[in-house]
mmCIF file of C-alpha atoms in Angstrom:
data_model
loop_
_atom_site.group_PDB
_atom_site.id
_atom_site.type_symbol
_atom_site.label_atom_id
_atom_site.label_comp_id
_atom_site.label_asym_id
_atom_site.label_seq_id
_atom_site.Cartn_x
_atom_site.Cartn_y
_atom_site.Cartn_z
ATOM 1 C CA UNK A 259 -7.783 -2.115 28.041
ATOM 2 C CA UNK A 260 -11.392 -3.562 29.784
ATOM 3 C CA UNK A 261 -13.159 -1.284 31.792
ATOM 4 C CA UNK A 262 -15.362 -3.398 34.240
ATOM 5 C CA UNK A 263 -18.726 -1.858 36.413
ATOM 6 C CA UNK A 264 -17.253 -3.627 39.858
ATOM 7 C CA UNK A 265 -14.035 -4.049 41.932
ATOM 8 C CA UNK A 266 -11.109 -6.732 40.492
ATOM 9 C CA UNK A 267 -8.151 -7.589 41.678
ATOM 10 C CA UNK A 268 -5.454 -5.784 39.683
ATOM 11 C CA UNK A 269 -2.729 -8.318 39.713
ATOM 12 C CA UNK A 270 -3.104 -11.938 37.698
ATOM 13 C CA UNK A 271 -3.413 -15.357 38.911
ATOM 14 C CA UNK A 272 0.139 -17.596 37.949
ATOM 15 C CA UNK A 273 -0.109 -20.635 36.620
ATOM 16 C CA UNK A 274 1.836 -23.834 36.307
ATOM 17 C CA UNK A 275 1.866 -26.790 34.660
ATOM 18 C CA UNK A 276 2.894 -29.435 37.960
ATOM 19 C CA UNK A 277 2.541 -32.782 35.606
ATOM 20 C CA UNK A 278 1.354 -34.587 32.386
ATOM 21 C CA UNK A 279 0.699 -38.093 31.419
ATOM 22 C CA UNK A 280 -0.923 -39.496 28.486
ATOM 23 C CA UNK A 281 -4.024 -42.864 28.637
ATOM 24 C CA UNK A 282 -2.906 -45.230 26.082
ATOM 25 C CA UNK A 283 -5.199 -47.649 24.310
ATOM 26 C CA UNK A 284 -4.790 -50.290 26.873
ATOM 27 C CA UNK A 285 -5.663 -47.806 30.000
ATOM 28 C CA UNK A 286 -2.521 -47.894 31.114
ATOM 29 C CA UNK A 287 -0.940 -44.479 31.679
ATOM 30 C CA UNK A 288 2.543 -43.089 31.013
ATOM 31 C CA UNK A 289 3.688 -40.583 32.998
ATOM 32 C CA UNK A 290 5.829 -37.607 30.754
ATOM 33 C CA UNK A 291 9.167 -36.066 32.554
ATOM 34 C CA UNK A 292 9.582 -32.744 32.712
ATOM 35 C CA UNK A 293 11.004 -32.287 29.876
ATOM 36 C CA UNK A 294 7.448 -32.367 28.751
ATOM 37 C CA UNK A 295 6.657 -29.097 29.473
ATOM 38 C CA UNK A 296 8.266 -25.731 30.321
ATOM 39 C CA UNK A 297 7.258 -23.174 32.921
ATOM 40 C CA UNK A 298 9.399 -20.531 31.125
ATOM 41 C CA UNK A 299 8.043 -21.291 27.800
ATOM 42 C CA UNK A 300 4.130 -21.756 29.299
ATOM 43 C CA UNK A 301 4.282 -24.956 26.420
ATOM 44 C CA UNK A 302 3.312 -28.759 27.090
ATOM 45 C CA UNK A 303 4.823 -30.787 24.404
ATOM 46 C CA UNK A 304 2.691 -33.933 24.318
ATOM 47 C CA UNK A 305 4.783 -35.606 21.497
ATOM 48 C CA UNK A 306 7.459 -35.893 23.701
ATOM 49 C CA UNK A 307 6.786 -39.443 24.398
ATOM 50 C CA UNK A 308 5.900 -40.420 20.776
ATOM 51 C CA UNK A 309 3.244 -42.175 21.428
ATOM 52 C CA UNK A 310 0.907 -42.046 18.096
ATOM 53 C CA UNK A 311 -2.405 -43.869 19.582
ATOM 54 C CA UNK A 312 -2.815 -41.872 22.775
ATOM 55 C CA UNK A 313 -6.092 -41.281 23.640
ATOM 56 C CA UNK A 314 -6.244 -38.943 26.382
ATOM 57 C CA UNK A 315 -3.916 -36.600 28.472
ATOM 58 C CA UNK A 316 -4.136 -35.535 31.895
ATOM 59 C CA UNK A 317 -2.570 -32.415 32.567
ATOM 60 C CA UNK A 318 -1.720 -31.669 36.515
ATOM 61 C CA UNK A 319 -2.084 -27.913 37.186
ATOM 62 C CA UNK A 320 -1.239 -25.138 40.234
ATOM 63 C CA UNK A 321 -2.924 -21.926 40.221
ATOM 64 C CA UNK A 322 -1.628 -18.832 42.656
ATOM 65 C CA UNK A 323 -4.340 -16.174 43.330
ATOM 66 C CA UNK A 324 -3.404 -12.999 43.632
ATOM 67 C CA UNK A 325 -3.233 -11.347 47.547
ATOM 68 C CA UNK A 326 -7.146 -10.549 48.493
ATOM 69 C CA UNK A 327 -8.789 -12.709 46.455
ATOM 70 C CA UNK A 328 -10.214 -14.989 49.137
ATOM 71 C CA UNK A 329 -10.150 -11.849 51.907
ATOM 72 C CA UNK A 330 -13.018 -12.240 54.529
ATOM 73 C CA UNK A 331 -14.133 -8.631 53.395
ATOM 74 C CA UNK A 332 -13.905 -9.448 49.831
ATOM 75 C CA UNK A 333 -16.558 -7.682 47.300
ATOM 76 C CA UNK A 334 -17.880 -10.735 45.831
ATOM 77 C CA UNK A 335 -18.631 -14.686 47.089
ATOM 78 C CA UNK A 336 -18.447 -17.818 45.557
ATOM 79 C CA UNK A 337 -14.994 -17.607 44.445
ATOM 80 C CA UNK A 338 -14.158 -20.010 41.685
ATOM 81 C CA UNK A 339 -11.205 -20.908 39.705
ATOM 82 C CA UNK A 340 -11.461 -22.614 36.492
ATOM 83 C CA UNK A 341 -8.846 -23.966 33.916
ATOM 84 C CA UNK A 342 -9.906 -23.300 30.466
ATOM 85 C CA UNK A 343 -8.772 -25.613 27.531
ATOM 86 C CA UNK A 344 -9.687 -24.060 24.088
ATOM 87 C CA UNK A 345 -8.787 -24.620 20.498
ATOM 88 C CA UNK A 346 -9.601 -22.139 18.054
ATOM 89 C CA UNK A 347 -8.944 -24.806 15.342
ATOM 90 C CA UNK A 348 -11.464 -27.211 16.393
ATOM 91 C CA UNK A 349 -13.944 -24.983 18.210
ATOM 92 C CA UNK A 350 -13.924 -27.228 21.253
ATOM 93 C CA UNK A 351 -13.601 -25.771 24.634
ATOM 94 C CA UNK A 352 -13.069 -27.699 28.151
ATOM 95 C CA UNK A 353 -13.484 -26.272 31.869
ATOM 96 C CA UNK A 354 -12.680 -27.703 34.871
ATOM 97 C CA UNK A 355 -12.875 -26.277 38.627
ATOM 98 C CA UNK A 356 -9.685 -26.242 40.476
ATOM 99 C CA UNK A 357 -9.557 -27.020 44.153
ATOM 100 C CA UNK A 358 -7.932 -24.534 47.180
ATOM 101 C CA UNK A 359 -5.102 -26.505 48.516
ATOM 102 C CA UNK A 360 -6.455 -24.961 52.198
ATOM 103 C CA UNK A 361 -9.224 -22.728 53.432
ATOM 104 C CA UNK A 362 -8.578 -19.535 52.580
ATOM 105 C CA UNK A 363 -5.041 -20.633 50.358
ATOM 106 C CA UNK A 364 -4.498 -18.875 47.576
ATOM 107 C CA UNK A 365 -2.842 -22.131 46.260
ATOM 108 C CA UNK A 366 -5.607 -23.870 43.664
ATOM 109 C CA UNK A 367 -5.156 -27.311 42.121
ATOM 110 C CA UNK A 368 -6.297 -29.734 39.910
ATOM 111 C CA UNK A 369 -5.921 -31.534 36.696
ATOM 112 C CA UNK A 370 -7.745 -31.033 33.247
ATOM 113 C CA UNK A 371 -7.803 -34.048 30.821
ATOM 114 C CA UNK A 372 -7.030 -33.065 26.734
ATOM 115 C CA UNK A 373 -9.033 -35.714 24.483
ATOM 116 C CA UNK A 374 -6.318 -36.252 21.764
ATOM 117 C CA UNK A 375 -9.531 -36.523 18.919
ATOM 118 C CA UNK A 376 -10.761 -32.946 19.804
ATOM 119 C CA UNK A 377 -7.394 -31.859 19.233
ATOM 120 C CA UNK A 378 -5.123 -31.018 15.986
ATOM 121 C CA UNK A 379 -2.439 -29.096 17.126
ATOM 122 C CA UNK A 380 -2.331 -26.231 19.607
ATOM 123 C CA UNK A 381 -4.550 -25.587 22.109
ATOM 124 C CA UNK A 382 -4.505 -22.381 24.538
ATOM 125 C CA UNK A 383 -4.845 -22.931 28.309
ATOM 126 C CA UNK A 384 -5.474 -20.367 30.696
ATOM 127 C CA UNK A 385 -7.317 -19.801 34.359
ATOM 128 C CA UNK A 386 -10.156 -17.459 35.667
ATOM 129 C CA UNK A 387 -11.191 -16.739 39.039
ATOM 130 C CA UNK A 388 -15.284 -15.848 38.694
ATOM 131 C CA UNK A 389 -17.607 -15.027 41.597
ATOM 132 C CA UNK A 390 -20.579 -12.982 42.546
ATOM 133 C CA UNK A 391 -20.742 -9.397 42.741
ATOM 134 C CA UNK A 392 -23.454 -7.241 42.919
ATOM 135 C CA UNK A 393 -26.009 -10.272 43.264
ATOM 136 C CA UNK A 394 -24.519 -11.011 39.438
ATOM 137 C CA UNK A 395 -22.930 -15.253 39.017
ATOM 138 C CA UNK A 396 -19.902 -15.524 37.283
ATOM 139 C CA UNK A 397 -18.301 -12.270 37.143
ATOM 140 C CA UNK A 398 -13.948 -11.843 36.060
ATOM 141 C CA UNK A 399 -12.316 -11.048 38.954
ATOM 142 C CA UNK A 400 -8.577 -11.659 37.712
ATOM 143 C CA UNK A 401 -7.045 -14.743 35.280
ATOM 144 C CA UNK A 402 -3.915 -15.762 34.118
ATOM 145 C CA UNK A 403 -1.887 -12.529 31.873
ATOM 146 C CA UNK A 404 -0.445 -14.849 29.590
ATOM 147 C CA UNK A 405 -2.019 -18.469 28.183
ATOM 148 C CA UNK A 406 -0.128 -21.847 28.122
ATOM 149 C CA UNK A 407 0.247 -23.869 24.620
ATOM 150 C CA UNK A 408 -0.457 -27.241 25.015
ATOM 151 C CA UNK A 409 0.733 -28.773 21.965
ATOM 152 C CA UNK A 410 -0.709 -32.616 20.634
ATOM 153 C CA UNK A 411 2.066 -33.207 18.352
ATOM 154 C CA UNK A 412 5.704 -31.224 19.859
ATOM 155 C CA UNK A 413 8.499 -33.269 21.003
ATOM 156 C CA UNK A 414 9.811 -30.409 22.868
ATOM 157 C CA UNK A 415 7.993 -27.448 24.429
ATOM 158 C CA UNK A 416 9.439 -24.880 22.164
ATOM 159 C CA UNK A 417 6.904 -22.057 22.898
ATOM 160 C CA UNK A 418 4.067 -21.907 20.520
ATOM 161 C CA UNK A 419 6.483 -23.459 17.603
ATOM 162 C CA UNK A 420 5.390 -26.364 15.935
ATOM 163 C CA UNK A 421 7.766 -28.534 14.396
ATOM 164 C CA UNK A 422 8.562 -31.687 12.141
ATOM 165 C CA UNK A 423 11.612 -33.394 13.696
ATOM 166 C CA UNK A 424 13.027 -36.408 12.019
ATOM 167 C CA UNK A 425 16.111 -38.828 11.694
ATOM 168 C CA UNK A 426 17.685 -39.829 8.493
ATOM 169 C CA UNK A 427 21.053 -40.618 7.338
ATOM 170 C CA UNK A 428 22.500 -37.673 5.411
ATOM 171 C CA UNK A 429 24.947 -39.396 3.235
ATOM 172 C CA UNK A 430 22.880 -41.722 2.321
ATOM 173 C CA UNK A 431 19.731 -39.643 2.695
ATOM 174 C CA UNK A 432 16.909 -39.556 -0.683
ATOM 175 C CA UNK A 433 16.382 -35.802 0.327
ATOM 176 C CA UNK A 434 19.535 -34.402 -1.569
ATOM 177 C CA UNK A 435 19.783 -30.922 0.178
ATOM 178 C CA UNK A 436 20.966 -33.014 3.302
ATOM 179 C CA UNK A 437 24.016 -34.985 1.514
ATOM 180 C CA UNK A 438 26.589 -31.477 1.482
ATOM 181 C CA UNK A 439 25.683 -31.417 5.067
ATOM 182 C CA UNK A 440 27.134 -35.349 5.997
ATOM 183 C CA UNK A 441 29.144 -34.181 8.790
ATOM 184 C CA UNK A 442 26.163 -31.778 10.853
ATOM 185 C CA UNK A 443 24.915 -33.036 13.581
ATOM 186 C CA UNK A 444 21.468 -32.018 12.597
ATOM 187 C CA UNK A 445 19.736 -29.679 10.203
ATOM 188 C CA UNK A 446 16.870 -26.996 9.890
ATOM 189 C CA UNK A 447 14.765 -26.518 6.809
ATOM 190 C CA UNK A 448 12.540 -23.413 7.659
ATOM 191 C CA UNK A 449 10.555 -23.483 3.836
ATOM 192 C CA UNK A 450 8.281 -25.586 4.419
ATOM 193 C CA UNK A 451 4.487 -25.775 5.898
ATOM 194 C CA UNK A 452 6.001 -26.567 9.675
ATOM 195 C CA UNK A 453 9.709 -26.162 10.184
ATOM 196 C CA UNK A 454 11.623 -29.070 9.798
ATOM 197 C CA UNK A 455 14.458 -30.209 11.807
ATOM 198 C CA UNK A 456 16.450 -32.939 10.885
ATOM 199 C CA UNK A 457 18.907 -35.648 12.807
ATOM 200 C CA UNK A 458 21.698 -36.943 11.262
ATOM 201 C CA UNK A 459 21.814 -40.695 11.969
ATOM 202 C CA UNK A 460 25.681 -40.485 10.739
ATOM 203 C CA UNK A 461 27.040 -39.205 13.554
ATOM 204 C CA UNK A 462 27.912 -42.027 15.993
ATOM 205 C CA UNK A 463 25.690 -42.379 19.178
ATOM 206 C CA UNK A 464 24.240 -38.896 18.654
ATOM 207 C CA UNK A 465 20.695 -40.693 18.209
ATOM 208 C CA UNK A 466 20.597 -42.457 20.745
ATOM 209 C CA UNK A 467 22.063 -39.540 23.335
ATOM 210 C CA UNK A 468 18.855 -37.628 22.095
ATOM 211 C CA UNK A 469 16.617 -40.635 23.061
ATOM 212 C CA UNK A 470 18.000 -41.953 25.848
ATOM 213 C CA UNK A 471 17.039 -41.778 29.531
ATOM 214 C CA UNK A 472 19.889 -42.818 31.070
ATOM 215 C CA UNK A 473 19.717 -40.389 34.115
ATOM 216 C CA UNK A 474 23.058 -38.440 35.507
ATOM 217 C CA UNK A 475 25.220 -36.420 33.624
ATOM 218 C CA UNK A 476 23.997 -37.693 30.231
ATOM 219 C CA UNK A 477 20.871 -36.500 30.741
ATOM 220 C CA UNK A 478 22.159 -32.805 31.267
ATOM 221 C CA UNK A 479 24.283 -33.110 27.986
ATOM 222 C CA UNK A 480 20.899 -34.180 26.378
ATOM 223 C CA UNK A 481 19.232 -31.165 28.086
ATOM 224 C CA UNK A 482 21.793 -29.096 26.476
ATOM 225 C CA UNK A 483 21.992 -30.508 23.111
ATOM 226 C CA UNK A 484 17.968 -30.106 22.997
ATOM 227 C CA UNK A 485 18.467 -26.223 24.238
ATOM 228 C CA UNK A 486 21.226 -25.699 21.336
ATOM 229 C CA UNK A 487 19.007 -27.494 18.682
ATOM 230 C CA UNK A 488 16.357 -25.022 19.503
ATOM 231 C CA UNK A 489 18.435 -22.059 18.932
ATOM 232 C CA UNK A 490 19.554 -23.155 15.888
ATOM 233 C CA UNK A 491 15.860 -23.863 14.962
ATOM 234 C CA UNK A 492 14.289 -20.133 16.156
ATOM 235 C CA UNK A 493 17.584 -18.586 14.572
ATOM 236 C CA UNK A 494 16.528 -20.652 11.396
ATOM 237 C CA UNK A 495 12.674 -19.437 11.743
ATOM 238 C CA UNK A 496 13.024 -15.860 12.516
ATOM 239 C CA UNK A 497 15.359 -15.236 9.572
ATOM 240 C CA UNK A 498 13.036 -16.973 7.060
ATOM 241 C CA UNK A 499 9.860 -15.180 8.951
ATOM 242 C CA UNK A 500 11.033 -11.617 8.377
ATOM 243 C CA UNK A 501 12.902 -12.637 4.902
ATOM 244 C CA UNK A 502 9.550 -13.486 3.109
ATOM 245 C CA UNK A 503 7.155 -10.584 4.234
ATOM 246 C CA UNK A 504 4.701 -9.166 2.231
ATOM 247 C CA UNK A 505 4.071 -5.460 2.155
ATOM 248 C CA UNK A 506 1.219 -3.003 1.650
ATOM 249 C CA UNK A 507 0.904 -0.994 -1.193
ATOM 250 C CA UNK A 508 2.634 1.834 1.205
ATOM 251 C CA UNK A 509 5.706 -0.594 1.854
ATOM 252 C CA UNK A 510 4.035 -1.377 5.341
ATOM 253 C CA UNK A 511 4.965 -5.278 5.943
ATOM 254 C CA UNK A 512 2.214 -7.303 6.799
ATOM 255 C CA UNK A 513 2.431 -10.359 9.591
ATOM 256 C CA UNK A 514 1.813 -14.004 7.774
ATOM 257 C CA UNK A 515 -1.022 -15.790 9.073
ATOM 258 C CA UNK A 516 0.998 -19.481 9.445
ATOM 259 C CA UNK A 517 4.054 -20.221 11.546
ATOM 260 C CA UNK A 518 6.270 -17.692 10.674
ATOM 261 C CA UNK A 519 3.726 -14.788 12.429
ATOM 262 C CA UNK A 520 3.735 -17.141 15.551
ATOM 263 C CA UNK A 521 7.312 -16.937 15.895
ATOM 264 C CA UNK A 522 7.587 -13.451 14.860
ATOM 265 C CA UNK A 523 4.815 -11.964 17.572
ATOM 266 C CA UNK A 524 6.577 -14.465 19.951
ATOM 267 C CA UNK A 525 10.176 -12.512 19.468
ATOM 268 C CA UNK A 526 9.510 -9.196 18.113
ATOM 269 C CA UNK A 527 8.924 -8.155 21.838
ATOM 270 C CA UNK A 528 12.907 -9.314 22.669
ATOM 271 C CA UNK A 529 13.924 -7.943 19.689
ATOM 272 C CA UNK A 530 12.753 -4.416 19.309
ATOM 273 C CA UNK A 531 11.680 -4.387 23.104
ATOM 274 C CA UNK A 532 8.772 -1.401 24.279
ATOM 275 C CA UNK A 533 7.113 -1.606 21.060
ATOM 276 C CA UNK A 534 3.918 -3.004 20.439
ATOM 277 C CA UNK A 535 4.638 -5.939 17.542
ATOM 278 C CA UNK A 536 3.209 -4.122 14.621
ATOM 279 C CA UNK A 537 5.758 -0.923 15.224
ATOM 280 C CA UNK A 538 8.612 -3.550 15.895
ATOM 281 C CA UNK A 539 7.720 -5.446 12.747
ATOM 282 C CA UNK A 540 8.014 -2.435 10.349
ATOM 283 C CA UNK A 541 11.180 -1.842 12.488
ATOM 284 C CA UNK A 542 13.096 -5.027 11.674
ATOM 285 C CA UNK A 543 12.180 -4.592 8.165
ATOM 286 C CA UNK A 544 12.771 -1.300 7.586
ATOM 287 C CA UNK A 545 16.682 -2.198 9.020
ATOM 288 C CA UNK A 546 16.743 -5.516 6.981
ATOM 289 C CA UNK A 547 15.995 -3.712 3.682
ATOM 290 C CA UNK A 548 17.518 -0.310 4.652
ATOM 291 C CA UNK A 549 20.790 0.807 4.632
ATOM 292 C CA UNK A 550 22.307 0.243 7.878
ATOM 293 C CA UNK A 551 21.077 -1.343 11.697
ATOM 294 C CA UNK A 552 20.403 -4.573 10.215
ATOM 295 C CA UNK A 553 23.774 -6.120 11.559
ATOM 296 C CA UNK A 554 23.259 -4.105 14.642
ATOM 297 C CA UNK A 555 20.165 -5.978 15.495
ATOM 298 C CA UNK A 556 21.595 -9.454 15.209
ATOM 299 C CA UNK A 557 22.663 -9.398 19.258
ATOM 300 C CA UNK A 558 18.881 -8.384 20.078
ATOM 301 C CA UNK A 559 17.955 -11.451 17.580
ATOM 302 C CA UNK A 560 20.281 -13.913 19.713
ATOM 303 C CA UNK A 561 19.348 -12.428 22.910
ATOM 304 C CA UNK A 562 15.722 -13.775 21.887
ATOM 305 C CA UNK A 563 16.753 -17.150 20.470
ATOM 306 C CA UNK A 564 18.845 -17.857 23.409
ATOM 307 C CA UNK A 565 15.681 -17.204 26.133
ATOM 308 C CA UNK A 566 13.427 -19.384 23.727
ATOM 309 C CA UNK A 567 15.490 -21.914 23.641
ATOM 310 C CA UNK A 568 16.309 -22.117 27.775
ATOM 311 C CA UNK A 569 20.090 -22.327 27.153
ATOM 312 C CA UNK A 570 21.522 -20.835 30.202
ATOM 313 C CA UNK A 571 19.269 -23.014 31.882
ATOM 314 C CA UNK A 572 20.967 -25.846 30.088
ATOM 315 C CA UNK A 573 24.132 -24.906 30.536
ATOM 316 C CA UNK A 574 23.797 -24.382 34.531
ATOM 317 C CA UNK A 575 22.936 -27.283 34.778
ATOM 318 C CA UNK A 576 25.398 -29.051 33.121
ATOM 319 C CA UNK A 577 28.242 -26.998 34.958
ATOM 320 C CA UNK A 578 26.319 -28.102 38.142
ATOM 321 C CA UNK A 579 26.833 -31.268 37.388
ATOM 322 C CA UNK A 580 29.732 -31.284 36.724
ATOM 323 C CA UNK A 581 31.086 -29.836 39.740
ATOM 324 C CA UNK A 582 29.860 -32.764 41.718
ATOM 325 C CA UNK A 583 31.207 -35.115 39.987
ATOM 326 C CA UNK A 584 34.328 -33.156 40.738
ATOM 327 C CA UNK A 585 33.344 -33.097 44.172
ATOM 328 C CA UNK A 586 32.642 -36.741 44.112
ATOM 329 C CA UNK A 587 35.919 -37.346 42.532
ATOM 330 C CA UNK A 588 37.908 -35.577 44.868
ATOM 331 C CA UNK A 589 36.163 -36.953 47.909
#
């Protein structure tokens, strides 16, 4: 916990991501759907267009201020909100100023542009309201609990996750693991540097269901084979994160430093819930190499998969749509 010399607000600001769109070599933007980024999730996919020669992306953003902020009787002036872009990998670190929607709004806007060459993979995004108190510039006065991912390379906004997703024909495919598995849909390989998720070219019109953008009801079934993918994937990854820990010399295991401590940190808290991730970590492995409570545990593990992976969200919306077509139908 931060102690600060002067009055804050006590409450954070809420952000969201509004829109995206990436400046391709011949200036001419394309603008990303939703399914671009996820609210729930706080991710922007940028892949999801595939695009490999983008050169810039402008990133729309909506920033709610917490009540008092811009109060008359306030304790500080020169309230400003900035979006903060930085990339621990790279070093390089952007601010913009967002605009109030209205005087005195607590509604802020504005959009911050990601340079795709100062970028590798991940990049955190978060907002801070600054002002002057005590005759002092630039003093916290609340920001954003939690940070966005905006990711240069996902296809879908799967958290922080990073992944390799490809298509191949698994009968016919030259990685052999894939051939026993001719008749699945797709496939996760979680051994590797990045996870790996593979689509299986076999199956008729399943490729082009993925791709397509053909609007109505297909585009809900493509929501919700996207949302079931995903929980096969973080089922895949959180299984091969917590299979391959190492331990201290007192049997304490210790988090890895590549993916597989991203998505553990990221679930632990659904998993063991009201335990800070350390605790929950020894947890899990003390049931997974124990005795007993391992099994147990499995409904906490798809509870966490299944809220990752947005899959009631999928699934309303597919019943939704279905019921008007019904409606339609029966009209």
């Amino acid at each position: 916990m931060k102690f600060y010399p002067y009055k804050r607000l006590n409450r954070p600001i809420t952000l969201r991501v509004t829109s995206a769109s990436l400046k391709l070599p011949d200036n001419t933007r394309d603008p990303l759907d939703t399914s671009a980024y996820s609210i729930p999730q706080r991710t922007v996919a940028l892949g999801v267009a595939q695009h490999e020669d983008w050169i810039s992306a402008r990133i729309g953003l909506s920033a709610t201020l917490p009540p008092g902020a811009t109060d008359p009787d306030a304790p500080w002036s020169g309230l400003r909100v900035l979006a903060v872009l930085a990339d621990g990998d790279t070093n390089v670190r952007t601010t913009v100023d967002l605009r109030q929607d209205a005087p005195d709004s607590k509604e802020w806007s504005g959009e911050i542009e990601v340079l795709r060459d100062d970028h590798v993979g991940r990049a955190s995004l978060a907002v801070h309201a600054v002002a002057e108190i005590d005759g002092v510039r630039g003093r916290s006065v609340t920001e954003t609990d939690g940070d966005w991912t905006v990711d240069v390379a996902a296809e879908e906004p799967l958290g922080g996750l990073r992944l390799d997703v490809k298509q191949a024909s698994f009968s016919r495919s030259a990685r052999e693991w894939l051939r026993p598995y001719a008749d699945a849909p797709w496939a996760v390989d979680a051994s590797g540097r990045l996870p790996l998720v593979m689509i299986n070219t076999d199956v008729e019109g399943f490729s082009d269901l993925l791709d397509g953008e053909s609007g109505g009801i297909e585009n809900k079934i493509h929501e919700l084979l996207v949302s079931q993918m995903a929980t096969d994937v973080w089922t895949a990854v959180f299984h091969s994160a917590v299979g391959d820990l190492e331990v201290e010399p007192d049997g304490s295991p210790v988090f890895p430093t590549d993916w597989r401590g991203e998505v553990l940190r990221e679930m632990l808290p659904d998993v063991v819930p009201g335990l800070r991730v350390e605790e929950a970590l020894r947890q899990v492995h003390r049931r997974r190499t124990g005795d007993s409570g391992w099994v147990e545990l499995q409904t906490r593990v798809h509870y966490a998969v299944v809220r990752r992976a947005g899959a009631s969200k999928s699934l309303a919306n597919v019943l939704r749509a279905l019921q008007q077509m019904n409606r339609e139908d029966s009209a």
